[in-house]
């Protein structure tokens, strides 16, 4: 939380009240992170973007998202 507070304050774009609200939101999210499917640990903007893209790709590739018969058809192509 200390690092987040320093980053937000360092930007100089938010009031103290906005920063406090964002910190409270972050604390609440961290307390419930066990229920999340993915946790994006913040790094640089580029790293964060790449990680978010990886999550989106993983979600698109989930077996449950395949159309009926699509997986079986794919597997049969190897037989």
CSV table of C-alpha atoms in Angstrom, one decimal:
chain,number,residue,atom,x,y,z
A,1,UNK,CA,0.0,0.0,0.0
A,2,UNK,CA,2.9,2.3,0.7
A,3,UNK,CA,4.2,2.0,-2.8
A,4,UNK,CA,0.8,2.7,-4.3
A,5,UNK,CA,0.4,5.7,-2.1
A,6,UNK,CA,3.8,7.0,-3.2
A,7,UNK,CA,2.9,6.5,-6.8
A,8,UNK,CA,-0.4,8.2,-6.6
A,9,UNK,CA,0.9,11.1,-4.6
A,10,UNK,CA,3.9,11.4,-7.0
A,11,UNK,CA,1.6,11.9,-10.0
A,12,UNK,CA,0.2,15.0,-8.4
A,13,UNK,CA,-3.1,14.6,-10.2
A,14,UNK,CA,-5.4,13.5,-7.4
A,15,UNK,CA,-6.5,15.1,-4.2
A,16,UNK,CA,-5.7,13.6,-0.9
A,17,UNK,CA,-9.3,12.4,-0.6
A,18,UNK,CA,-9.2,10.7,-4.0
A,19,UNK,CA,-5.9,9.0,-3.1
A,20,UNK,CA,-7.4,7.8,0.3
A,21,UNK,CA,-10.4,6.4,-1.5
A,22,UNK,CA,-8.2,4.6,-4.0
A,23,UNK,CA,-6.0,3.2,-1.2
A,24,UNK,CA,-9.1,2.0,0.6
A,25,UNK,CA,-10.4,0.3,-2.6
A,26,UNK,CA,-7.0,-1.4,-3.1
A,27,UNK,CA,-7.0,-2.7,0.5
A,28,UNK,CA,-10.5,-4.1,0.1
A,29,UNK,CA,-9.6,-5.8,-3.2
A,30,UNK,CA,-6.4,-7.3,-1.6
A,31,UNK,CA,-8.5,-8.7,1.3
A,32,UNK,CA,-10.8,-10.5,-1.2
A,33,UNK,CA,-8.2,-11.5,-3.8
A,34,UNK,CA,-8.6,-15.2,-2.9
A,35,UNK,CA,-11.9,-15.1,-4.9
A,36,UNK,CA,-10.3,-13.7,-8.0
A,37,UNK,CA,-9.5,-15.9,-11.0
A,38,UNK,CA,-6.4,-13.8,-11.8
A,39,UNK,CA,-4.2,-11.4,-9.9
A,40,UNK,CA,-2.3,-8.9,-11.9
A,41,UNK,CA,0.7,-7.9,-9.9
A,42,UNK,CA,1.6,-4.4,-11.0
A,43,UNK,CA,4.9,-3.6,-12.7
A,44,UNK,CA,5.7,-1.2,-15.5
A,45,UNK,CA,2.9,-0.1,-17.8
A,46,UNK,CA,4.3,-2.3,-20.5
A,47,UNK,CA,4.4,-5.4,-18.2
A,48,UNK,CA,0.9,-4.7,-16.9
A,49,UNK,CA,-0.4,-4.4,-20.4
A,50,UNK,CA,1.3,-7.7,-21.4
A,51,UNK,CA,-0.1,-9.4,-18.4
A,52,UNK,CA,-3.6,-8.2,-19.0
A,53,UNK,CA,-3.3,-9.3,-22.6
A,54,UNK,CA,-2.2,-12.8,-21.4
A,55,UNK,CA,-5.3,-13.0,-19.2
A,56,UNK,CA,-7.6,-12.1,-22.1
A,57,UNK,CA,-5.9,-14.7,-24.3
A,58,UNK,CA,-6.3,-17.3,-21.6
A,59,UNK,CA,-10.0,-16.5,-21.2
A,60,UNK,CA,-10.6,-16.7,-24.9
A,61,UNK,CA,-8.9,-20.1,-25.0
A,62,UNK,CA,-10.8,-21.8,-22.2
A,63,UNK,CA,-12.3,-25.1,-23.2
A,64,UNK,CA,-15.8,-24.1,-21.9
A,65,UNK,CA,-15.8,-21.3,-24.6
A,66,UNK,CA,-15.5,-23.7,-27.5
A,67,UNK,CA,-18.5,-24.4,-29.6
A,68,UNK,CA,-20.2,-27.8,-29.1
A,69,UNK,CA,-18.1,-30.4,-30.9
A,70,UNK,CA,-15.2,-28.1,-31.7
A,71,UNK,CA,-12.8,-29.7,-29.3
A,72,UNK,CA,-13.8,-33.2,-30.4
A,73,UNK,CA,-13.3,-32.2,-34.0
A,74,UNK,CA,-9.9,-30.7,-33.3
A,75,UNK,CA,-8.8,-33.9,-31.4
A,76,UNK,CA,-10.1,-36.1,-34.2
A,77,UNK,CA,-7.9,-34.2,-36.7
A,78,UNK,CA,-4.9,-35.9,-34.9
A,79,UNK,CA,-6.3,-39.4,-35.2
